[in-house]
Rosetta silent file (secondary structure, phi, psi, omega in degrees, C-alpha in Angstrom):
SEQUENCE: XXXXXXXXXXXXXXXXXXXXXXXXXXXXXXXXXXXXXXXXXXXXXXXXXXXXXXXXXXXXXXXXXXXXXXXXXXXXXXXXXXXXXXXXXXXXXXXXXXXXXXXXXXXXXXXXXXXXXXXXXXXXXXXXXXXXXXXXXXXXXXXXXXXXXXXXXXXXXXXXXXXXXXXXXXXXXXXXXXXXXXXXXXXXXXXXXXXXXXXXXXXXXXXXXXXXXXXXXXXXXXXXXXXXXXXXXXXXXXXXXXXXXXXXXXX
SCORE:     score description
SCORE:     0.000 S_00000001
   1 L     0.000  161.070 -178.579  -10.774    5.530  -83.390 S_00000001
   2 E  -108.657  153.779 -141.958  -12.309    8.552  -84.892 S_00000001
   3 E  -165.272  105.369  167.746  -13.443   11.492  -82.701 S_00000001
   4 E   -84.048  137.148 -162.966  -15.649   14.686  -83.348 S_00000001
   5 E  -117.600  134.554 -159.579  -14.526   16.968  -80.576 S_00000001
   6 E  -128.380   77.664 -159.175  -17.289   19.526  -79.623 S_00000001
   7 L   142.449  131.970  163.514  -15.807   22.388  -77.848 S_00000001
   8 L  -159.951   69.387  172.660  -12.407   24.029  -77.780 S_00000001
   9 L  -114.097 -166.753 -170.690  -11.494   25.461  -74.395 S_00000001
  10 H   -51.401  -62.442  176.875   -9.019   24.547  -71.718 S_00000001
  11 H   -64.554  -53.913  178.319  -10.459   20.425  -71.503 S_00000001
  12 H   -39.076  -26.137 -161.657  -11.259   20.512  -75.068 S_00000001
  13 H   -87.338  -56.867  172.009   -7.836   21.427  -76.181 S_00000001
  14 H   -41.923  -39.768  178.483   -6.205   18.785  -73.764 S_00000001
  15 H   -62.736  -68.867  166.098   -8.390   15.953  -74.506 S_00000001
  16 H   -31.545  -46.537  177.909   -7.910   16.270  -77.980 S_00000001
  17 H   -78.531  -19.364  178.532   -4.071   16.534  -78.160 S_00000001
  18 H   -70.929  -49.469  158.149   -3.721   13.611  -75.454 S_00000001
  19 H   -16.272  -69.615  168.736   -6.058   12.148  -77.843 S_00000001
  20 H   -86.424  -12.232 -170.107   -4.290   12.600  -81.519 S_00000001
  21 H   -94.119  -26.538  171.607   -1.095   12.344  -79.979 S_00000001
  22 L  -111.206   48.843  162.818   -2.008    8.746  -79.048 S_00000001
  23 L    93.309  -11.965  175.393   -2.895    7.811  -82.333 S_00000001
  24 L   -60.847  161.551  163.916   -6.988    8.492  -82.651 S_00000001
  25 E  -118.002  146.352 -152.901   -7.899   10.752  -85.373 S_00000001
  26 L   -93.652   69.888 -157.182   -9.374   13.652  -84.485 S_00000001
  27 L   -42.115  -57.701 -165.889  -12.356   14.211  -87.678 S_00000001
  28 E  -130.262 -177.013  115.507  -13.399   17.872  -86.693 S_00000001
  29 E   -98.409  154.831 -176.620  -13.594   20.471  -84.009 S_00000001
  30 E  -147.276  153.687 -170.230  -16.575   22.590  -83.659 S_00000001
  31 L  -167.126  147.614 -165.436  -16.574   25.864  -81.239 S_00000001
  32 L   -83.870  -40.487  176.053  -18.812   28.788  -81.319 S_00000001
  33 L   -95.087  154.692  172.429  -16.354   31.600  -82.376 S_00000001
  34 H   -60.443  -18.953 -172.721  -14.088   30.586  -85.503 S_00000001
  35 H   -89.644  -46.817 -168.861  -10.871   31.771  -83.851 S_00000001
  36 H   -62.100  -61.010 -131.105  -11.067   29.161  -80.842 S_00000001
  37 H   -59.603  -55.492 -158.134  -12.249   26.308  -83.612 S_00000001
  38 H   -79.760    2.522  156.375   -9.123   26.791  -86.191 S_00000001
  39 H   -64.624  -51.897  168.794   -6.804   27.247  -83.561 S_00000001
  40 H   -80.261    5.221 -168.595   -6.988   23.824  -82.273 S_00000001
  41 H  -110.187  -33.716  167.897   -8.011   22.232  -85.584 S_00000001
  42 H   -50.067  -44.081  176.848   -4.765   23.995  -86.701 S_00000001
  43 H   -81.199  -13.537  176.242   -2.759   22.133  -84.214 S_00000001
  44 H   -76.156  -46.981 -166.536   -4.757   19.149  -84.675 S_00000001
  45 L    85.754    6.156 -174.967   -4.745   18.831  -88.374 S_00000001
  46 L  -116.727 -173.622  173.051   -8.334   18.653  -88.934 S_00000001
  47 E   -74.853  119.038  167.279  -11.305   20.385  -90.277 S_00000001
  48 E  -120.748 -177.170 -157.551  -13.307   22.752  -88.086 S_00000001
  49 E  -146.314  150.413  158.135  -16.828   24.395  -88.021 S_00000001
  50 L  -123.955   20.254  161.317  -18.791   26.860  -86.029 S_00000001
  51 L  -140.491  140.826 -164.493  -21.864   25.032  -87.164 S_00000001
  52 H   -61.079  -31.376  157.419  -23.312   22.231  -85.565 S_00000001
  53 H   -59.217  -27.149 -173.382  -24.733   21.068  -88.231 S_00000001
  54 H  -102.691    6.086  159.258  -22.461   20.761  -90.167 S_00000001
  55 L   -10.006  146.153  116.116  -20.243   18.836  -87.623 S_00000001
  56 L   -39.564   88.179 -173.775  -18.751   15.731  -88.639 S_00000001
  57 L  -138.119   56.544  161.502  -20.728   12.926  -86.883 S_00000001
  58 L   -98.844   52.371 -155.989  -20.326    9.819  -88.958 S_00000001
  59 L  -137.532  169.785 -173.562  -17.470    8.917  -86.591 S_00000001
  60 L   -59.710  -57.010 -169.408  -17.059    6.585  -83.204 S_00000001
  61 E  -128.054  139.527  176.655  -17.160    8.817  -80.587 S_00000001
  62 E  -132.630  107.674 -179.364  -18.324   12.298  -80.423 S_00000001
  63 E   -88.511  132.081 -152.921  -16.946   14.271  -77.170 S_00000001
  64 E  -100.411  112.413 -176.662  -18.673   17.138  -76.075 S_00000001
  65 L  -129.285   70.395 -165.918  -16.648   19.671  -73.934 S_00000001
  66 L  -112.013 -169.692  169.669  -18.541   22.850  -73.143 S_00000001
  67 L   -90.920  137.067 -179.331  -19.939   24.709  -70.465 S_00000001
  68 L   -65.877   -1.465 -160.475  -22.766   22.909  -68.411 S_00000001
  69 L   -58.140  -66.038 -118.403  -25.085   26.212  -68.770 S_00000001
  70 L  -107.680  -13.286  164.130  -25.418   25.683  -72.513 S_00000001
  71 L     7.608  -83.386  160.394  -24.676   21.347  -72.447 S_00000001
  72 L   -44.866  -61.241 -175.981  -27.741   20.453  -73.165 S_00000001
  73 L   -57.598  -59.033  144.604  -28.606   22.937  -75.744 S_00000001
  74 L   -38.681  -26.263  179.401  -25.398   21.904  -77.776 S_00000001
  75 L   -76.556  -36.049 -176.476  -26.149   18.389  -77.579 S_00000001
  76 L   -39.456  -29.949 -174.336  -29.511   18.984  -78.969 S_00000001
  77 L   -76.573  -58.898 -169.858  -28.168   19.630  -82.191 S_00000001
  78 L   -75.324  124.962 -172.601  -25.692   17.019  -82.939 S_00000001
  79 L   -92.671  109.270  150.785  -27.654   14.201  -84.883 S_00000001
  80 L   178.065  175.265 -134.157  -26.004   10.695  -84.905 S_00000001
  81 L  -110.408  -26.182 -149.789  -25.921    6.960  -83.803 S_00000001
  82 L   -92.591 -162.577 -159.773  -22.262    7.099  -82.464 S_00000001
  83 E   -91.563  123.190 -176.522  -21.413    7.178  -78.432 S_00000001
  84 E   -95.889  171.276 -145.900  -21.628   10.824  -77.275 S_00000001
  85 E  -176.359   98.085  174.849  -19.783   11.517  -74.336 S_00000001
  86 E   -99.656  169.085  151.061  -19.743   14.974  -72.105 S_00000001
  87 L   -75.802  -18.271  144.064  -17.084   15.971  -69.515 S_00000001
  88 L   -12.756  131.737  129.228  -19.113   17.217  -66.796 S_00000001
  89 L   -63.208  -42.015 -156.414  -18.659   16.588  -63.301 S_00000001
  90 L  -141.400   35.622  171.537  -21.732   17.428  -61.796 S_00000001
  91 L  -109.858  111.881  154.045  -24.026   16.932  -65.444 S_00000001
  92 L   -72.509  175.895 -172.148  -25.856   13.900  -65.577 S_00000001
  93 H   -65.510  -42.979  150.743  -25.955   11.694  -68.413 S_00000001
  94 H   -14.896  -17.820 -156.677  -29.166   12.760  -69.206 S_00000001
  95 H   -77.434  -27.190 -147.964  -28.078   15.997  -70.297 S_00000001
  96 L  -103.752  114.063  169.299  -27.293   13.975  -73.999 S_00000001
  97 L   -68.444  -10.618 -178.481  -30.353   13.234  -75.938 S_00000001
  98 L   -29.776  158.003  134.165  -28.160   10.352  -77.686 S_00000001
  99 L   -93.847  -16.673 -175.840  -29.055    6.990  -77.249 S_00000001
 100 L  -113.839   99.283 -146.466  -25.707    5.760  -77.192 S_00000001
 101 L  -131.950  150.240  164.623  -24.544    8.366  -74.243 S_00000001
 102 E   176.177  175.260  170.313  -21.796    8.704  -71.221 S_00000001
 103 E   -67.404  109.605  167.623  -19.295   10.305  -69.152 S_00000001
 104 E  -114.929   74.852 -167.061  -15.632   11.191  -69.501 S_00000001
 105 E   -85.415   80.308 -137.841  -14.524   12.772  -66.632 S_00000001
 106 E  -105.743  147.661 -164.215  -10.821   13.506  -65.988 S_00000001
 107 L   -90.056  108.894  156.406  -10.625   15.182  -62.574 S_00000001
 108 L  -163.154  176.661  163.064   -8.116   18.132  -62.836 S_00000001
 109 L   -86.111  117.115  179.333   -7.576   21.972  -63.495 S_00000001
 110 L   -98.181  158.506  161.633   -6.885   22.545  -66.988 S_00000001
 111 L  -151.699  137.713 -174.694   -5.219   25.735  -68.327 S_00000001
 112 L   -80.117   22.816  160.712   -3.885   25.475  -72.239 S_00000001
 113 L   -85.673    8.550 -170.832   -0.784   27.441  -71.146 S_00000001
 114 L  -130.346   79.505 -142.496   -0.078   24.608  -69.234 S_00000001
 115 L   -85.175  151.912 -167.506    0.772   21.071  -70.051 S_00000001
 116 L   -73.412  149.848  160.904   -1.277   18.297  -68.413 S_00000001
 117 L  -106.286   95.586  156.557    0.678   15.314  -67.020 S_00000001
 118 L   -65.574    6.374  175.266   -2.029   12.864  -67.701 S_00000001
 119 L   -65.454  -37.735 -173.322   -0.143   10.074  -66.152 S_00000001
 120 L   -98.406  -11.432 -170.879   -1.561   11.728  -62.498 S_00000001
 121 L   -77.374  115.701 -161.729   -4.519   12.546  -63.907 S_00000001
 122 L   -90.918  141.618  175.727   -7.767   10.220  -62.448 S_00000001
 123 E  -116.374  101.491 -173.518  -10.440    9.677  -65.244 S_00000001
 124 E  -110.175  146.850  177.117  -14.092    8.514  -64.040 S_00000001
 125 E  -108.704  167.793  167.343  -16.060    7.027  -66.539 S_00000001
 126 E   177.659  132.780  172.182  -19.660    6.270  -66.592 S_00000001
 127 E  -139.950  160.826  175.532  -22.587    4.861  -69.452 S_00000001
 128 L   -78.359  -44.317  160.169  -25.807    4.019  -69.797 S_00000001
 129 L  -108.734  146.491  167.315  -25.230    0.964  -71.712 S_00000001
 130 L   -49.739  -28.530 -178.769  -22.895   -2.173  -71.323 S_00000001
 131 L   -97.868   30.053  172.605  -22.366   -2.534  -74.556 S_00000001
 132 L  -100.988  -40.271 -156.320  -20.935    0.982  -74.326 S_00000001
 133 H   -68.661  -71.779 -157.613  -18.374    0.085  -71.822 S_00000001
 134 H   -74.049  -20.793  145.158  -15.445   -1.349  -73.976 S_00000001
 135 H   -14.605  -82.567  172.017  -15.545    1.622  -76.088 S_00000001
 136 H   -55.409  -20.389 -175.593  -15.201    4.168  -73.521 S_00000001
 137 H   -70.505  -22.727  177.673  -12.850    1.869  -71.764 S_00000001
 138 H  -101.437  -29.636  140.933  -10.468    2.398  -74.929 S_00000001
 139 H   -60.379  -10.600  155.628  -10.682    5.853  -75.174 S_00000001
 140 H   -53.279  -56.149 -155.081   -9.409    6.043  -71.331 S_00000001
 141 H   -58.923  -42.725  168.473   -7.064    4.030  -72.278 S_00000001
 142 L   -51.486  -30.166 -174.943   -5.717    6.106  -74.366 S_00000001
 143 L   -68.335  -57.741 -163.700   -5.528    9.150  -72.072 S_00000001
 144 L  -149.198 -146.298   75.108   -3.846    7.021  -69.194 S_00000001
 145 L   -44.091    8.770 -165.643   -4.204    3.827  -66.982 S_00000001
 146 L  -109.631   59.181 -167.245   -5.476    5.891  -64.069 S_00000001
 147 E  -134.663  140.093  142.552   -9.314    5.408  -64.977 S_00000001
 148 E  -156.441 -175.188  171.348  -12.155    3.533  -63.953 S_00000001
 149 E   -41.755  107.701  176.097  -15.844    3.222  -63.689 S_00000001
 150 L  -150.484  139.707 -172.008  -18.145    5.085  -60.950 S_00000001
 151 L   -69.872  176.252 -158.249  -22.037    6.036  -60.883 S_00000001
 152 H   -80.939  -49.761  174.818  -23.402    9.172  -61.041 S_00000001
 153 H   -23.100  -73.161  150.663  -23.485    9.669  -57.323 S_00000001
 154 H    -5.582  -78.959 -168.762  -19.988    8.800  -57.200 S_00000001
 155 H   -84.612  -28.694  165.426  -18.624   11.140  -59.688 S_00000001
 156 H   -77.273   18.788  149.124  -21.041   14.535  -58.564 S_00000001
 157 H   -74.017  -51.484  159.690  -19.393   13.893  -54.779 S_00000001
 158 H   -17.304  -58.805 -165.896  -15.828   14.258  -56.898 S_00000001
 159 H   -53.820  -46.014 -165.406  -17.073   17.019  -58.552 S_00000001
 160 H   -76.580  -26.372 -160.702  -18.085   18.797  -55.154 S_00000001
 161 H   -91.624  -26.738  174.079  -14.859   17.207  -53.367 S_00000001
 162 H   -87.584  -36.888  162.289  -12.979   19.191  -56.049 S_00000001
 163 H   -36.953  -60.468  167.679  -14.739   21.962  -55.952 S_00000001
 164 H   -54.697  -31.605 -169.985  -13.174   22.416  -51.676 S_00000001
 165 H   -79.243  -51.346 -153.639   -9.735   20.856  -53.033 S_00000001
 166 H  -120.236  -81.712 -152.443   -9.041   23.078  -56.174 S_00000001
 167 H   -78.001  -33.895  176.462  -11.314   26.389  -56.707 S_00000001
 168 H   -81.430  -15.838  160.686  -11.538   27.376  -53.138 S_00000001
 169 H   -71.474  -35.654 -163.592   -8.101   26.673  -52.019 S_00000001
 170 H   -82.396  -40.435  161.922   -7.148   28.559  -54.876 S_00000001
 171 H   -20.811  -56.099 -141.974   -9.824   31.527  -53.650 S_00000001
 172 H   -86.750  -18.441  161.099   -8.312   31.345  -50.287 S_00000001
 173 H   -39.497  -53.219 -154.835   -4.546   31.597  -52.421 S_00000001
 174 H   -78.025  -11.620 -175.911   -6.043   34.791  -54.139 S_00000001
 175 H   -95.112  -32.833 -157.946   -7.114   36.207  -50.149 S_00000001
 176 H   -93.639  -18.528 -166.635   -3.370   35.650  -49.021 S_00000001
 177 H   -73.886  -83.385 -143.631   -2.284   37.236  -52.466 S_00000001
 178 H   -79.026  -28.743  174.784   -4.204   40.473  -51.581 S_00000001
 179 H   -66.496  -39.491  152.509   -3.134   40.675  -48.247 S_00000001
 180 H   -36.227  -86.791 -164.492    0.668   40.110  -49.166 S_00000001
 181 L   -62.711   14.634  175.000    0.310   42.815  -51.935 S_00000001
 182 L  -101.319   -8.978 -176.557   -1.532   45.604  -48.953 S_00000001
 183 L  -136.122   36.719  150.991    1.882   45.378  -47.458 S_00000001
 184 L    63.923   17.586 -179.044    4.023   45.774  -50.531 S_00000001
 185 L  -128.678  147.669 -146.456    4.865   41.651  -50.542 S_00000001
 186 L   -98.478  174.051 -165.331    4.850   39.128  -53.148 S_00000001
 187 L  -102.920  -22.395  179.075    2.484   35.963  -52.952 S_00000001
 188 L   -46.519  -36.826 -157.118    6.046   33.779  -54.074 S_00000001
 189 L   -65.825  -13.229  175.506    7.072   34.094  -50.623 S_00000001
 190 H   -79.543   -1.006 -167.522    4.065   31.653  -50.089 S_00000001
 191 H   -75.131 -113.516 -152.216    4.889   28.771  -52.625 S_00000001
 192 H     4.836  -67.558 -163.093    7.414   26.941  -50.303 S_00000001
 193 H   -65.027  -61.359  177.273    4.837   26.883  -47.672 S_00000001
 194 H   -47.793  -75.632 -173.361    1.683   25.945  -50.436 S_00000001
 195 H   -49.117  -26.507  177.999    4.059   23.103  -51.680 S_00000001
 196 H   -88.858   -7.921  170.606    4.801   21.526  -48.400 S_00000001
 197 H   -72.484  -34.063 -165.382    0.851   21.537  -47.343 S_00000001
 198 H   -85.726  -12.309  176.435    0.149   19.674  -50.683 S_00000001
 199 H   -98.820  -17.076  161.894    2.735   17.116  -50.099 S_00000001
 200 H   -35.978  -31.303 -146.407    1.728   16.510  -46.517 S_00000001
 201 H  -118.267    8.267 -179.012   -1.902   15.540  -47.371 S_00000001
 202 H   -92.243  -14.486  172.991   -0.033   12.824  -50.060 S_00000001
 203 H  -129.209  -13.884  152.598    0.786   10.784  -46.496 S_00000001
 204 L   -79.923  160.666  155.105   -1.519   12.419  -44.089 S_00000001
 205 L   -76.713  156.751  173.260   -4.773   12.707  -43.842 S_00000001
 206 H   -56.962  -50.297 -140.159   -6.241   16.547  -44.206 S_00000001
 207 H   -72.091  -49.215 -179.972   -7.611   16.321  -40.798 S_00000001
 208 H   -69.612  -22.400 -153.588   -4.143   15.062  -39.279 S_00000001
 209 H   -90.673  -18.189  159.392   -2.132   17.059  -41.629 S_00000001
 210 L   -18.734   82.796  160.585   -4.424   20.572  -39.675 S_00000001
 211 L   -86.655 -176.891  141.502   -2.035   23.099  -38.303 S_00000001
 212 L   109.640 -170.261 -163.232   -2.495   27.128  -37.087 S_00000001
 213 L   -49.868  -70.082 -175.346   -4.140   29.105  -34.429 S_00000001
 214 H   -41.405  -36.868  166.601   -7.454   27.962  -34.996 S_00000001
 215 H   -45.988  -67.284 -165.438   -7.007   24.117  -34.392 S_00000001
 216 H   -76.568    4.835 -155.114   -5.731   25.150  -30.683 S_00000001
 217 L    23.180   77.701 -161.915   -8.087   28.457  -30.717 S_00000001
 218 L  -101.385   63.803  165.571   -5.435   30.537  -30.186 S_00000001
 219 L   -48.114   -9.081  158.612   -7.548   34.093  -29.457 S_00000001
 220 L   -94.642  -31.040  154.643   -4.968   35.873  -29.237 S_00000001
 221 L   -49.992  -62.998  175.726   -3.523   35.344  -32.018 S_00000001
 222 L   -67.779  -38.878 -163.659   -6.511   34.904  -34.290 S_00000001
 223 H   -64.517  -53.093  166.428   -8.206   38.283  -32.616 S_00000001
 224 H   -62.793   -0.116  156.968   -4.993   40.305  -33.778 S_00000001
 225 H  -101.226  -75.818 -167.764   -5.551   38.867  -37.943 S_00000001
 226 H   -43.699   -7.634 -173.525   -8.827   40.021  -37.476 S_00000001
 227 L   -86.153   -9.222 -163.874   -7.857   43.541  -36.423 S_00000001
 228 L  -126.086   18.584 -172.412   -6.322   43.582  -39.425 S_00000001
 229 L  -134.739  141.287  171.275   -8.706   42.248  -41.950 S_00000001
 230 L  -132.110  166.238  173.243  -12.199   43.407  -43.064 S_00000001
 231 L    52.515 -153.227 -144.999  -15.350   42.671  -45.635 S_00000001
 232 H   -73.806  -26.769 -171.519  -14.953   39.014  -47.184 S_00000001
 233 H   -58.784  -73.530 -170.013  -11.408   38.490  -45.915 S_00000001
 234 H   -37.609  -37.224 -173.831  -12.374   38.832  -42.590 S_00000001
 235 H   -82.609  -28.298  176.830  -15.456   37.222  -42.809 S_00000001
 236 H   -65.690  -37.275 -167.258  -13.682   33.799  -44.452 S_00000001
 237 H   -79.257  -39.358  169.794  -11.075   33.960  -41.893 S_00000001
 238 H   -47.080  -44.056 -172.394  -14.026   33.791  -39.085 S_00000001
 239 H   -91.265  -72.045 -155.469  -16.028   30.626  -40.923 S_00000001
 240 H   -50.140  -60.526 -169.452  -12.874   28.904  -41.812 S_00000001
 241 H   -59.401  -54.647  145.010  -11.214   29.169  -38.323 S_00000001
 242 H    15.450  -80.163 -165.655  -14.683   28.054  -36.821 S_00000001
 243 H   -63.791  -48.787  150.147  -14.871   25.376  -39.023 S_00000001
 244 H   -34.663  -41.083  178.702  -11.680   24.563  -38.222 S_00000001
 245 H  -102.548  -93.671 -167.170  -11.968   24.078  -34.318 S_00000001
 246 H   -17.297  -40.219  155.868  -15.017   22.065  -34.764 S_00000001
 247 L   -41.610  -47.272 -169.558  -13.399   19.562  -36.616 S_00000001
 248 L   -84.345  -20.357 -147.918  -10.681   18.915  -33.920 S_00000001
 249 L   -35.275  -41.346 -163.284  -12.685   20.323  -30.925 S_00000001
 250 L   -91.028    8.378  160.018  -13.080   16.507  -29.720 S_00000001
 251 L   -42.826    0.000    0.000   -8.985   15.582  -30.438 S_00000001
């Protein structure tokens, strides 16, 4: 297949490289900035542009990997009969004005500096017309065998759950780091605990894997912790402790 990529950020970079490595032709890359566009295009061996009106659209697929806040604005500039796909978990298909449109949502956190393990990344698909399903299926198959079609409600639920499982969890890591740094300690001390917690939920439900003072409402320990905290850290500790206890109160 021939594919044009709109965007040059984390998601665009990993998707474009994977598709290129799988033998598909990346026809062109667009980015708002010359630096980002040229860097990704150089890795792909393809042309680049910062002008959407110059983007090559006589392709099989136009893949839009841009921020949710600008998706509709960017998509409006693209005139094509190709299948247009966005990669956002929370945006509707209708954000794309094209006749042939859909979603390819890889549920993973991406950073350009880290190699993605595509065999382990679930990819969720959605399209409006049944006639577009085979092409979308072919594209997803170039990524991995771990893909499936979902409806819009399921996709937005996946995105919401991912915020809890990834973004909020990472903020908790950051708060742990703040506590440690205040006492001259490094976050690396937490890594074995972080890894074991993550491994446990491969075989236990998150509810079954829960431990800590809040589950048994050990006020002696919790009050000592709270006395060491203030601001956001204290408020978050209280909210999460109450949430954990309520979840397990009838067990």
